């Protein structure tokens, strides 16, 4: 089987740290409530860099870590649900920022599951032999979507970017499970901000309905309880299924890197998976939930700290708006 080899990883952490105490200045909440319900103490926010600029910083760090130049990259995949532009896509902007030329550039959006989907796409392109070295960047500036009057959601999210450089891993295992439940989309969404510029004619009421989006819905809308319930089951089931597919057991896995949404979601899902706490990576306390950036930022921190060792079997697992979910197992 041909899996992947992660040659290097890098992250970009925004400069501004919004603490729980700071949130109490403009919403009715407390450090105690947020810490005990979510595990988050601080979320990083980017007042000075657009999403594509954060993505480019993470990409540069990943190239450095991998010992690769931008010219050696022959495919760029960006996962984001908070792009700065409708078009061009973020991957083209990253390509320009890092000085890569000519390679295909695509964006994907499966919200917080984005990195797992992107890795899967990369793995398949690498397996065909069409491309040798792929840059994956997951970057999110959720501060541009969040309504800071909504205490049920604004406490969770932060900004950040993570990137990896991957090549084919000859004879390395790689297994994945991906899925989506589109009928649950209303549990977590943010509508595009159409301007009311559509010419009005008799008979085009459907279009008018699209245009007249209440301003509120152009900010992140979330049914926290519904997402919570979905997340625990979806993560536990995805890990169970990917283990079955691989023929491995949870004891064969050296490290689980889950989407960093809420410590209680992670703990409940892991309890179902029967995985030991010390095998699970978390950093949400200091980053908040940075959607698809959580996992690659985690991988870059794990690499930098020396905790990742060649030969380790890693399990990534996540869920997000869609609602989407996914898990994969690969050898580092
Ligand atoms: O990447 C995926 C992103 N989304 C998620 O992961 C969301 C998953 N869901 C969650 O993490 C949790 O549902 C939340 C942390 C969002 C909320 O926690 P909860 O334990 O489900 O609280 P709740 O919504 O049931 O609210 C309980 C109470 C309510 O008050 P009443 O009606 O009982 O009086 C809320 O109004 O807590 C209140 N509340 C707050 N109180 C203080 C809600 N938000 C806050 C707050 N501070 N920030």
mmCIF file of C-alpha atoms and ligand atoms in Angstrom:
data_model
loop_
_atom_site.group_PDB
_atom_site.id
_atom_site.type_symbol
_atom_site.label_atom_id
_atom_site.label_comp_id
_atom_site.label_asym_id
_atom_site.label_seq_id
_atom_site.Cartn_x
_atom_site.Cartn_y
_atom_site.Cartn_z
ATOM 1 C CA UNK A 1 0.000 0.000 0.000
ATOM 2 C CA UNK A 2 1.153 3.528 -0.727
ATOM 3 C CA UNK A 3 0.475 5.967 2.066
ATOM 4 C CA UNK A 4 1.955 9.388 2.706
ATOM 5 C CA UNK A 5 5.116 10.775 4.223
ATOM 6 C CA UNK A 6 4.829 14.094 5.994
ATOM 7 C CA UNK A 7 8.136 15.760 5.207
ATOM 8 C CA UNK A 8 7.521 18.872 7.279
ATOM 9 C CA UNK A 9 4.870 20.918 9.038
ATOM 10 C CA UNK A 10 4.487 24.535 10.045
ATOM 11 C CA UNK A 11 2.001 26.785 11.752
ATOM 12 C CA UNK A 12 1.126 30.440 12.042
ATOM 13 C CA UNK A 13 -0.207 31.733 15.351
ATOM 14 C CA UNK A 14 -1.876 35.173 15.233
ATOM 15 C CA UNK A 15 -0.515 37.903 17.454
ATOM 16 C CA UNK A 16 -3.577 38.729 19.541
ATOM 17 C CA UNK A 17 -4.693 36.484 22.417
ATOM 18 C CA UNK A 18 -8.294 36.993 23.567
ATOM 19 C CA UNK A 19 -8.611 35.563 27.076
ATOM 20 C CA UNK A 20 -11.826 34.446 28.769
ATOM 21 C CA UNK A 21 -11.490 37.440 31.102
ATOM 22 C CA UNK A 22 -11.459 39.787 28.103
ATOM 23 C CA UNK A 23 -14.695 38.252 26.792
ATOM 24 C CA UNK A 24 -16.436 39.119 30.075
ATOM 25 C CA UNK A 25 -16.011 42.791 29.149
ATOM 26 C CA UNK A 26 -18.606 42.550 26.366
ATOM 27 C CA UNK A 27 -20.698 39.385 26.934
ATOM 28 C CA UNK A 28 -22.382 37.912 29.997
ATOM 29 C CA UNK A 29 -20.021 35.022 30.741
ATOM 30 C CA UNK A 30 -17.190 33.985 33.041
ATOM 31 C CA UNK A 31 -13.816 32.283 32.885
ATOM 32 C CA UNK A 32 -15.266 29.526 35.069
ATOM 33 C CA UNK A 33 -18.197 28.853 32.670
ATOM 34 C CA UNK A 34 -16.054 28.828 29.523
ATOM 35 C CA UNK A 35 -13.208 26.774 31.050
ATOM 36 C CA UNK A 36 -15.478 24.134 32.558
ATOM 37 C CA UNK A 37 -17.777 23.816 29.495
ATOM 38 C CA UNK A 38 -15.125 23.959 26.765
ATOM 39 C CA UNK A 39 -11.568 23.717 28.154
ATOM 40 C CA UNK A 40 -10.657 26.923 26.307
ATOM 41 C CA UNK A 41 -8.755 29.679 28.124
ATOM 42 C CA UNK A 42 -7.507 31.769 25.212
ATOM 43 C CA UNK A 43 -8.305 32.039 21.508
ATOM 44 C CA UNK A 44 -5.802 33.584 19.112
ATOM 45 C CA UNK A 45 -7.120 36.224 16.706
ATOM 46 C CA UNK A 46 -5.627 37.912 13.675
ATOM 47 C CA UNK A 47 -6.243 41.657 13.592
ATOM 48 C CA UNK A 48 -3.354 42.293 11.192
ATOM 49 C CA UNK A 49 -3.219 39.455 8.669
ATOM 50 C CA UNK A 50 -5.844 38.307 6.170
ATOM 51 C CA UNK A 51 -6.527 34.587 5.993
ATOM 52 C CA UNK A 52 -4.391 34.081 2.856
ATOM 53 C CA UNK A 53 -1.466 35.874 4.546
ATOM 54 C CA UNK A 54 -1.685 33.582 7.577
ATOM 55 C CA UNK A 55 -1.888 30.621 5.173
ATOM 56 C CA UNK A 56 1.252 31.789 3.382
ATOM 57 C CA UNK A 57 3.167 32.132 6.676
ATOM 58 C CA UNK A 58 2.232 28.564 7.656
ATOM 59 C CA UNK A 59 3.160 27.343 4.154
ATOM 60 C CA UNK A 60 6.605 28.981 4.382
ATOM 61 C CA UNK A 61 7.178 27.395 7.797
ATOM 62 C CA UNK A 62 6.170 23.970 6.433
ATOM 63 C CA UNK A 63 8.514 24.318 3.436
ATOM 64 C CA UNK A 64 11.372 25.213 5.779
ATOM 65 C CA UNK A 65 10.592 22.268 8.045
ATOM 66 C CA UNK A 66 10.460 19.930 5.012
ATOM 67 C CA UNK A 67 13.688 21.300 3.503
ATOM 68 C CA UNK A 68 11.844 22.076 0.258
ATOM 69 C CA UNK A 69 11.727 25.178 -1.903
ATOM 70 C CA UNK A 70 8.507 26.644 -3.297
ATOM 71 C CA UNK A 71 9.625 25.609 -6.825
ATOM 72 C CA UNK A 72 9.624 21.972 -5.737
ATOM 73 C CA UNK A 73 5.908 22.055 -4.884
ATOM 74 C CA UNK A 74 3.844 20.648 -7.724
ATOM 75 C CA UNK A 75 0.343 20.887 -6.215
ATOM 76 C CA UNK A 76 -1.213 23.205 -3.610
ATOM 77 C CA UNK A 77 -4.391 22.315 -1.712
ATOM 78 C CA UNK A 78 -5.879 24.830 0.714
ATOM 79 C CA UNK A 79 -8.703 23.952 3.057
ATOM 80 C CA UNK A 80 -10.670 26.894 4.383
ATOM 81 C CA UNK A 81 -14.258 27.844 5.174
ATOM 82 C CA UNK A 82 -13.374 31.489 5.808
ATOM 83 C CA UNK A 83 -11.699 32.715 2.598
ATOM 84 C CA UNK A 84 -10.967 36.405 2.013
ATOM 85 C CA UNK A 85 -12.175 36.243 -1.600
ATOM 86 C CA UNK A 86 -14.934 34.352 -3.405
ATOM 87 C CA UNK A 87 -12.343 34.067 -6.164
ATOM 88 C CA UNK A 88 -9.533 33.544 -6.848
ATOM 89 C CA UNK A 89 -9.214 30.644 -4.468
ATOM 90 C CA UNK A 90 -6.825 30.868 -1.519
ATOM 91 C CA UNK A 91 -4.433 28.318 -2.994
ATOM 92 C CA UNK A 92 -3.651 30.711 -5.899
ATOM 93 C CA UNK A 93 -2.998 33.520 -3.397
ATOM 94 C CA UNK A 94 -0.723 31.251 -1.350
ATOM 95 C CA UNK A 95 1.088 30.199 -4.529
ATOM 96 C CA UNK A 96 1.901 33.850 -5.297
ATOM 97 C CA UNK A 97 2.870 34.674 -1.695
ATOM 98 C CA UNK A 98 5.357 31.822 -1.381
ATOM 99 C CA UNK A 99 6.772 32.182 -4.902
ATOM 100 C CA UNK A 100 5.632 28.836 -6.297
ATOM 101 C CA UNK A 101 4.833 28.898 -10.002
ATOM 102 C CA UNK A 102 2.638 27.016 -12.431
ATOM 103 C CA UNK A 103 1.393 24.217 -10.180
ATOM 104 C CA UNK A 104 -2.335 23.483 -9.893
ATOM 105 C CA UNK A 105 -4.024 25.198 -6.955
ATOM 106 C CA UNK A 106 -7.325 24.072 -5.450
ATOM 107 C CA UNK A 107 -9.387 25.017 -2.403
ATOM 108 C CA UNK A 108 -11.657 22.647 -0.548
ATOM 109 C CA UNK A 109 -14.258 23.404 2.101
ATOM 110 C CA UNK A 110 -15.523 20.730 4.449
ATOM 111 C CA UNK A 111 -15.224 23.200 7.349
ATOM 112 C CA UNK A 112 -13.422 21.745 10.374
ATOM 113 C CA UNK A 113 -12.927 18.358 8.677
ATOM 114 C CA UNK A 114 -11.027 20.120 5.881
ATOM 115 C CA UNK A 115 -7.502 18.972 6.665
ATOM 116 C CA UNK A 116 -8.515 15.295 6.757
ATOM 117 C CA UNK A 117 -10.268 15.632 3.380
ATOM 118 C CA UNK A 118 -7.307 17.534 1.916
ATOM 119 C CA UNK A 119 -4.862 14.887 3.095
ATOM 120 C CA UNK A 120 -7.029 12.234 1.478
ATOM 121 C CA UNK A 121 -7.106 14.095 -1.840
ATOM 122 C CA UNK A 122 -3.327 14.555 -1.676
ATOM 123 C CA UNK A 123 -2.806 10.892 -0.879
ATOM 124 C CA UNK A 124 -4.805 9.864 -3.948
ATOM 125 C CA UNK A 125 -2.926 12.263 -6.249
ATOM 126 C CA UNK A 126 0.374 10.990 -4.855
ATOM 127 C CA UNK A 127 -0.704 7.367 -5.351
ATOM 128 C CA UNK A 128 -1.336 7.961 -9.071
ATOM 129 C CA UNK A 129 2.187 9.319 -9.423
ATOM 130 C CA UNK A 130 0.876 12.443 -11.193
ATOM 131 C CA UNK A 131 2.351 14.700 -8.508
ATOM 132 C CA UNK A 132 5.372 14.190 -6.285
ATOM 133 C CA UNK A 133 5.330 16.920 -3.643
ATOM 134 C CA UNK A 134 2.102 18.449 -2.369
ATOM 135 C CA UNK A 135 1.621 21.416 -0.048
ATOM 136 C CA UNK A 136 -1.536 21.318 2.083
ATOM 137 C CA UNK A 137 -2.519 24.432 4.004
ATOM 138 C CA UNK A 138 -5.491 24.698 6.348
ATOM 139 C CA UNK A 139 -6.114 28.265 7.337
ATOM 140 C CA UNK A 140 -9.043 29.966 9.031
ATOM 141 C CA UNK A 141 -9.919 33.475 10.106
ATOM 142 C CA UNK A 142 -13.148 32.693 11.931
ATOM 143 C CA UNK A 143 -13.085 36.052 13.715
ATOM 144 C CA UNK A 144 -14.529 37.399 10.442
ATOM 145 C CA UNK A 145 -17.582 35.091 10.782
ATOM 146 C CA UNK A 146 -18.241 35.165 14.505
ATOM 147 C CA UNK A 147 -20.917 37.355 16.070
ATOM 148 C CA UNK A 148 -19.250 38.706 19.220
ATOM 149 C CA UNK A 149 -22.672 39.344 20.766
ATOM 150 C CA UNK A 150 -23.496 35.620 20.659
ATOM 151 C CA UNK A 151 -22.068 34.133 23.847
ATOM 152 C CA UNK A 152 -23.057 30.627 22.756
ATOM 153 C CA UNK A 153 -20.548 30.618 19.897
ATOM 154 C CA UNK A 154 -18.027 33.467 20.138
ATOM 155 C CA UNK A 155 -16.269 31.873 23.108
ATOM 156 C CA UNK A 156 -15.132 28.924 20.997
ATOM 157 C CA UNK A 157 -13.435 30.157 17.858
ATOM 158 C CA UNK A 158 -10.007 31.512 16.983
ATOM 159 C CA UNK A 159 -7.825 32.196 13.948
ATOM 160 C CA UNK A 160 -4.794 30.259 12.778
ATOM 161 C CA UNK A 161 -3.074 28.342 10.004
ATOM 162 C CA UNK A 162 -1.224 25.062 9.689
ATOM 163 C CA UNK A 163 0.496 23.422 6.733
ATOM 164 C CA UNK A 164 2.274 20.217 5.757
ATOM 165 C CA UNK A 165 4.407 19.113 2.834
ATOM 166 C CA UNK A 166 3.640 15.525 1.798
ATOM 167 C CA UNK A 167 5.064 12.968 -0.586
ATOM 168 C CA UNK A 168 4.190 9.366 -1.312
ATOM 169 C CA UNK A 169 5.023 6.956 1.524
ATOM 170 C CA UNK A 170 6.126 3.786 -0.249
ATOM 171 C CA UNK A 171 4.702 0.709 1.506
ATOM 172 C CA UNK A 172 3.234 2.783 4.321
ATOM 173 C CA UNK A 173 -0.308 2.109 5.543
ATOM 174 C CA UNK A 174 -3.002 4.716 4.984
ATOM 175 C CA UNK A 175 -6.712 4.276 5.663
ATOM 176 C CA UNK A 176 -9.549 6.766 5.811
ATOM 177 C CA UNK A 177 -13.272 7.134 6.450
ATOM 178 C CA UNK A 178 -15.032 10.283 5.259
ATOM 179 C CA UNK A 179 -18.659 11.319 5.312
ATOM 180 C CA UNK A 180 -21.259 14.065 5.510
ATOM 181 C CA UNK A 181 -24.838 14.535 6.700
ATOM 182 C CA UNK A 182 -26.106 17.444 4.606
ATOM 183 C CA UNK A 183 -29.565 17.206 6.137
ATOM 184 C CA UNK A 184 -28.038 18.581 9.344
ATOM 185 C CA UNK A 185 -26.515 21.668 7.727
ATOM 186 C CA UNK A 186 -28.603 24.088 9.791
ATOM 187 C CA UNK A 187 -26.799 23.013 12.964
ATOM 188 C CA UNK A 188 -23.789 25.088 11.892
ATOM 189 C CA UNK A 189 -23.674 27.529 9.017
ATOM 190 C CA UNK A 190 -22.728 30.995 7.831
ATOM 191 C CA UNK A 191 -24.478 32.384 4.752
ATOM 192 C CA UNK A 192 -22.698 34.162 1.895
ATOM 193 C CA UNK A 193 -23.153 37.885 2.072
ATOM 194 C CA UNK A 194 -25.048 38.597 -1.176
ATOM 195 C CA UNK A 195 -25.647 42.263 -1.893
ATOM 196 C CA UNK A 196 -29.204 43.209 -2.922
ATOM 197 C CA UNK A 197 -28.225 44.026 -6.505
ATOM 198 C CA UNK A 198 -30.381 41.538 -8.414
ATOM 199 C CA UNK A 199 -32.679 43.233 -10.943
ATOM 200 C CA UNK A 200 -36.290 42.726 -9.881
ATOM 201 C CA UNK A 201 -38.726 41.238 -12.387
ATOM 202 C CA UNK A 202 -42.097 39.583 -11.956
ATOM 203 C CA UNK A 203 -41.602 35.895 -11.312
ATOM 204 C CA UNK A 204 -38.119 35.844 -9.769
ATOM 205 C CA UNK A 205 -39.206 35.724 -6.126
ATOM 206 C CA UNK A 206 -36.952 32.743 -5.484
ATOM 207 C CA UNK A 207 -33.940 34.859 -6.203
ATOM 208 C CA UNK A 208 -35.237 37.676 -4.063
ATOM 209 C CA UNK A 209 -35.451 35.251 -1.185
ATOM 210 C CA UNK A 210 -31.777 34.397 -1.652
ATOM 211 C CA UNK A 211 -30.772 38.034 -1.690
ATOM 212 C CA UNK A 212 -32.759 39.042 1.380
ATOM 213 C CA UNK A 213 -30.525 37.173 3.818
ATOM 214 C CA UNK A 214 -31.026 38.535 7.324
ATOM 215 C CA UNK A 215 -27.750 40.137 8.400
ATOM 216 C CA UNK A 216 -27.627 37.811 11.409
ATOM 217 C CA UNK A 217 -27.215 34.791 9.105
ATOM 218 C CA UNK A 218 -24.079 36.259 7.556
ATOM 219 C CA UNK A 219 -22.479 35.461 10.935
ATOM 220 C CA UNK A 220 -21.823 31.956 12.201
ATOM 221 C CA UNK A 221 -25.066 30.307 13.357
ATOM 222 C CA UNK A 222 -24.782 27.289 15.622
ATOM 223 C CA UNK A 223 -27.021 24.897 17.491
ATOM 224 C CA UNK A 224 -24.343 23.973 20.026
ATOM 225 C CA UNK A 225 -26.189 21.023 21.541
ATOM 226 C CA UNK A 226 -26.952 19.411 18.154
ATOM 227 C CA UNK A 227 -23.333 19.795 17.028
ATOM 228 C CA UNK A 228 -22.059 18.447 20.336
ATOM 229 C CA UNK A 229 -24.189 15.308 20.112
ATOM 230 C CA UNK A 230 -23.289 14.716 16.457
ATOM 231 C CA UNK A 231 -19.587 15.273 17.160
ATOM 232 C CA UNK A 232 -19.226 12.703 19.932
ATOM 233 C CA UNK A 233 -20.920 9.937 17.922
ATOM 234 C CA UNK A 234 -19.383 10.875 14.572
ATOM 235 C CA UNK A 235 -15.821 10.943 15.918
ATOM 236 C CA UNK A 236 -16.158 7.681 17.845
ATOM 237 C CA UNK A 237 -17.826 5.902 14.895
ATOM 238 C CA UNK A 238 -15.295 7.220 12.363
ATOM 239 C CA UNK A 239 -12.379 5.952 14.453
ATOM 240 C CA UNK A 240 -14.091 2.617 14.963
ATOM 241 C CA UNK A 241 -14.699 2.216 11.213
ATOM 242 C CA UNK A 242 -11.215 3.283 10.157
ATOM 243 C CA UNK A 243 -9.703 0.852 12.680
ATOM 244 C CA UNK A 244 -11.843 -1.947 11.247
ATOM 245 C CA UNK A 245 -10.754 -1.016 7.714
ATOM 246 C CA UNK A 246 -7.092 -1.054 8.720
ATOM 247 C CA UNK A 247 -7.243 -4.281 10.733
ATOM 248 C CA UNK A 248 -5.599 -2.403 13.613
ATOM 249 C CA UNK A 249 -6.868 -1.921 17.148
ATOM 250 C CA UNK A 250 -6.816 1.288 19.174
ATOM 251 C CA UNK A 251 -3.809 -0.136 21.063
ATOM 252 C CA UNK A 252 -1.796 -0.098 17.810
ATOM 253 C CA UNK A 253 -2.304 3.673 17.508
ATOM 254 C CA UNK A 254 0.485 5.776 19.006
ATOM 255 C CA UNK A 255 -1.186 9.160 18.839
ATOM 256 C CA UNK A 256 -4.672 10.550 18.210
ATOM 257 C CA UNK A 257 -4.923 14.141 16.969
ATOM 258 C CA UNK A 258 -8.589 15.190 17.147
ATOM 259 C CA UNK A 259 -10.300 18.349 15.956
ATOM 260 C CA UNK A 260 -9.961 20.839 18.829
ATOM 261 C CA UNK A 261 -13.588 21.874 19.321
ATOM 262 C CA UNK A 262 -14.312 21.335 22.985
ATOM 263 C CA UNK A 263 -12.425 19.280 25.574
ATOM 264 C CA UNK A 264 -15.673 17.633 26.694
ATOM 265 C CA UNK A 265 -16.439 16.487 23.134
ATOM 266 C CA UNK A 266 -12.928 15.066 22.830
ATOM 267 C CA UNK A 267 -13.111 13.315 26.209
ATOM 268 C CA UNK A 268 -16.573 11.825 25.575
ATOM 269 C CA UNK A 269 -15.610 10.579 22.109
ATOM 270 C CA UNK A 270 -12.338 9.138 23.374
ATOM 271 C CA UNK A 271 -14.088 7.357 26.186
ATOM 272 C CA UNK A 272 -16.236 5.605 23.572
ATOM 273 C CA UNK A 273 -13.080 4.768 21.597
ATOM 274 C CA UNK A 274 -11.373 3.462 24.765
ATOM 275 C CA UNK A 275 -8.194 5.351 24.028
ATOM 276 C CA UNK A 276 -5.759 6.301 26.791
ATOM 277 C CA UNK A 277 -5.615 10.035 27.616
ATOM 278 C CA UNK A 278 -1.839 10.220 27.165
ATOM 279 C CA UNK A 279 -2.196 9.203 23.501
ATOM 280 C CA UNK A 280 -4.388 12.188 22.723
ATOM 281 C CA UNK A 281 -3.036 15.558 21.644
ATOM 282 C CA UNK A 282 -4.869 18.732 22.665
ATOM 283 C CA UNK A 283 -3.943 22.402 22.405
ATOM 284 C CA UNK A 284 -7.385 24.050 22.426
ATOM 285 C CA UNK A 285 -6.756 25.618 25.825
ATOM 286 C CA UNK A 286 -4.457 28.201 24.206
ATOM 287 C CA UNK A 287 -5.725 28.327 20.602
ATOM 288 C CA UNK A 288 -9.492 27.926 20.729
ATOM 289 C CA UNK A 289 -11.208 26.152 17.849
ATOM 290 C CA UNK A 290 -9.484 27.154 14.593
ATOM 291 C CA UNK A 291 -11.622 24.846 12.426
ATOM 292 C CA UNK A 292 -9.598 23.013 9.757
ATOM 293 C CA UNK A 293 -6.348 24.595 11.000
ATOM 294 C CA UNK A 294 -6.511 22.766 14.359
ATOM 295 C CA UNK A 295 -5.049 19.456 13.189
ATOM 296 C CA UNK A 296 -2.087 20.689 11.081
ATOM 297 C CA UNK A 297 -1.219 23.277 13.749
ATOM 298 C CA UNK A 298 -1.231 20.352 16.184
ATOM 299 C CA UNK A 299 1.009 18.296 13.886
ATOM 300 C CA UNK A 300 3.493 21.158 13.589
ATOM 301 C CA UNK A 301 3.609 21.538 17.396
ATOM 302 C CA UNK A 302 4.078 17.787 17.785
ATOM 303 C CA UNK A 303 6.923 17.818 15.262
ATOM 304 C CA UNK A 304 8.594 20.807 16.862
ATOM 305 C CA UNK A 305 8.430 19.254 20.332
ATOM 306 C CA UNK A 306 9.938 15.997 19.034
ATOM 307 C CA UNK A 307 6.899 13.971 20.116
ATOM 308 C CA UNK A 308 6.327 12.649 16.590
ATOM 309 C CA UNK A 309 8.696 9.799 15.733
ATOM 310 C CA UNK A 310 9.054 8.015 12.402
ATOM 311 C CA UNK A 311 7.139 4.738 12.347
ATOM 312 C CA UNK A 312 4.428 5.996 14.707
ATOM 313 C CA UNK A 313 0.840 5.255 13.717
ATOM 314 C CA UNK A 314 -1.205 8.436 13.851
ATOM 315 C CA UNK A 315 -4.981 8.756 13.852
ATOM 316 C CA UNK A 316 -6.575 12.068 12.848
ATOM 317 C CA UNK A 317 -10.274 12.548 13.529
ATOM 318 C CA UNK A 318 -12.628 15.474 13.101
ATOM 319 C CA UNK A 319 -16.077 16.826 12.349
ATOM 320 C CA UNK A 320 -17.481 20.132 11.193
ATOM 321 C CA UNK A 321 -20.148 22.167 9.444
ATOM 322 C CA UNK A 322 -21.974 20.188 6.791
ATOM 323 C CA UNK A 323 -22.196 18.306 8.995
ATOM 324 C CA UNK A 324 -19.045 16.489 7.908
ATOM 325 C CA UNK A 325 -16.757 13.999 9.614
ATOM 326 C CA UNK A 326 -13.645 12.009 8.880
ATOM 327 C CA UNK A 327 -10.828 9.956 10.323
ATOM 328 C CA UNK A 328 -7.604 8.589 8.924
ATOM 329 C CA UNK A 329 -4.746 6.400 10.093
ATOM 330 C CA UNK A 330 -1.272 6.720 8.627
ATOM 331 C CA UNK A 331 2.307 5.970 9.519
ATOM 332 C CA UNK A 332 4.424 9.046 10.223
HETATM 333 O O1 LIG B 1 -16.018 22.870 15.059
HETATM 334 C C1 LIG B 1 -17.312 22.644 15.496
HETATM 335 C C2 LIG B 1 -17.784 23.838 16.262
HETATM 336 N N1 LIG B 1 -18.860 23.711 17.178
HETATM 337 C C3 LIG B 1 -18.847 22.990 18.285
HETATM 338 O O2 LIG B 1 -17.976 22.225 18.576
HETATM 339 C C4 LIG B 1 -20.013 23.222 19.234
HETATM 340 C C5 LIG B 1 -20.332 22.065 20.101
HETATM 341 N N2 LIG B 1 -21.107 22.487 21.258
HETATM 342 C C6 LIG B 1 -20.539 22.955 22.403
HETATM 343 O O3 LIG B 1 -19.329 23.019 22.508
HETATM 344 C C7 LIG B 1 -21.452 23.366 23.537
HETATM 345 O O4 LIG B 1 -22.802 23.066 23.196
HETATM 346 C C8 LIG B 1 -21.326 24.874 23.934
HETATM 347 C C9 LIG B 1 -19.993 25.120 24.633
HETATM 348 C C10 LIG B 1 -21.466 25.750 22.714
HETATM 349 C C11 LIG B 1 -22.442 25.233 24.922
HETATM 350 O O5 LIG B 1 -22.348 24.401 26.062
HETATM 351 P P1 LIG B 1 -23.644 23.678 26.640
HETATM 352 O O6 LIG B 1 -23.199 22.954 27.840
HETATM 353 O O7 LIG B 1 -24.245 22.865 25.525
HETATM 354 O O8 LIG B 1 -24.543 24.892 27.055
HETATM 355 P P2 LIG B 1 -26.041 25.234 26.575
HETATM 356 O O9 LIG B 1 -26.055 25.740 25.197
HETATM 357 O O10 LIG B 1 -26.926 24.075 26.938
HETATM 358 O O11 LIG B 1 -26.406 26.397 27.564
HETATM 359 C C12 LIG B 1 -26.586 26.184 28.966
HETATM 360 C C13 LIG B 1 -26.805 27.535 29.618
HETATM 361 C C14 LIG B 1 -27.876 28.356 28.946
HETATM 362 O O12 LIG B 1 -28.542 29.096 29.946
HETATM 363 P P3 LIG B 1 -29.966 28.626 30.512
HETATM 364 O O13 LIG B 1 -30.884 28.597 29.319
HETATM 365 O O14 LIG B 1 -29.741 27.252 31.085
HETATM 366 O O15 LIG B 1 -30.270 29.654 31.521
HETATM 367 C C15 LIG B 1 -27.097 29.328 28.069
HETATM 368 O O16 LIG B 1 -27.772 30.535 27.840
HETATM 369 O O17 LIG B 1 -25.597 28.304 29.543
HETATM 370 C C16 LIG B 1 -25.879 29.577 28.931
HETATM 371 N N3 LIG B 1 -24.703 29.983 28.170
HETATM 372 C C17 LIG B 1 -23.689 30.661 28.735
HETATM 373 N N4 LIG B 1 -23.464 31.097 29.997
HETATM 374 C C18 LIG B 1 -22.334 31.750 30.236
HETATM 375 C C19 LIG B 1 -24.434 29.773 26.869
HETATM 376 N N5 LIG B 1 -23.246 30.309 26.558
HETATM 377 C C20 LIG B 1 -22.760 30.866 27.698
HETATM 378 C C21 LIG B 1 -21.578 31.571 28.021
HETATM 379 N N6 LIG B 1 -21.397 31.974 29.297
HETATM 380 N N7 LIG B 1 -20.620 31.812 27.085
#
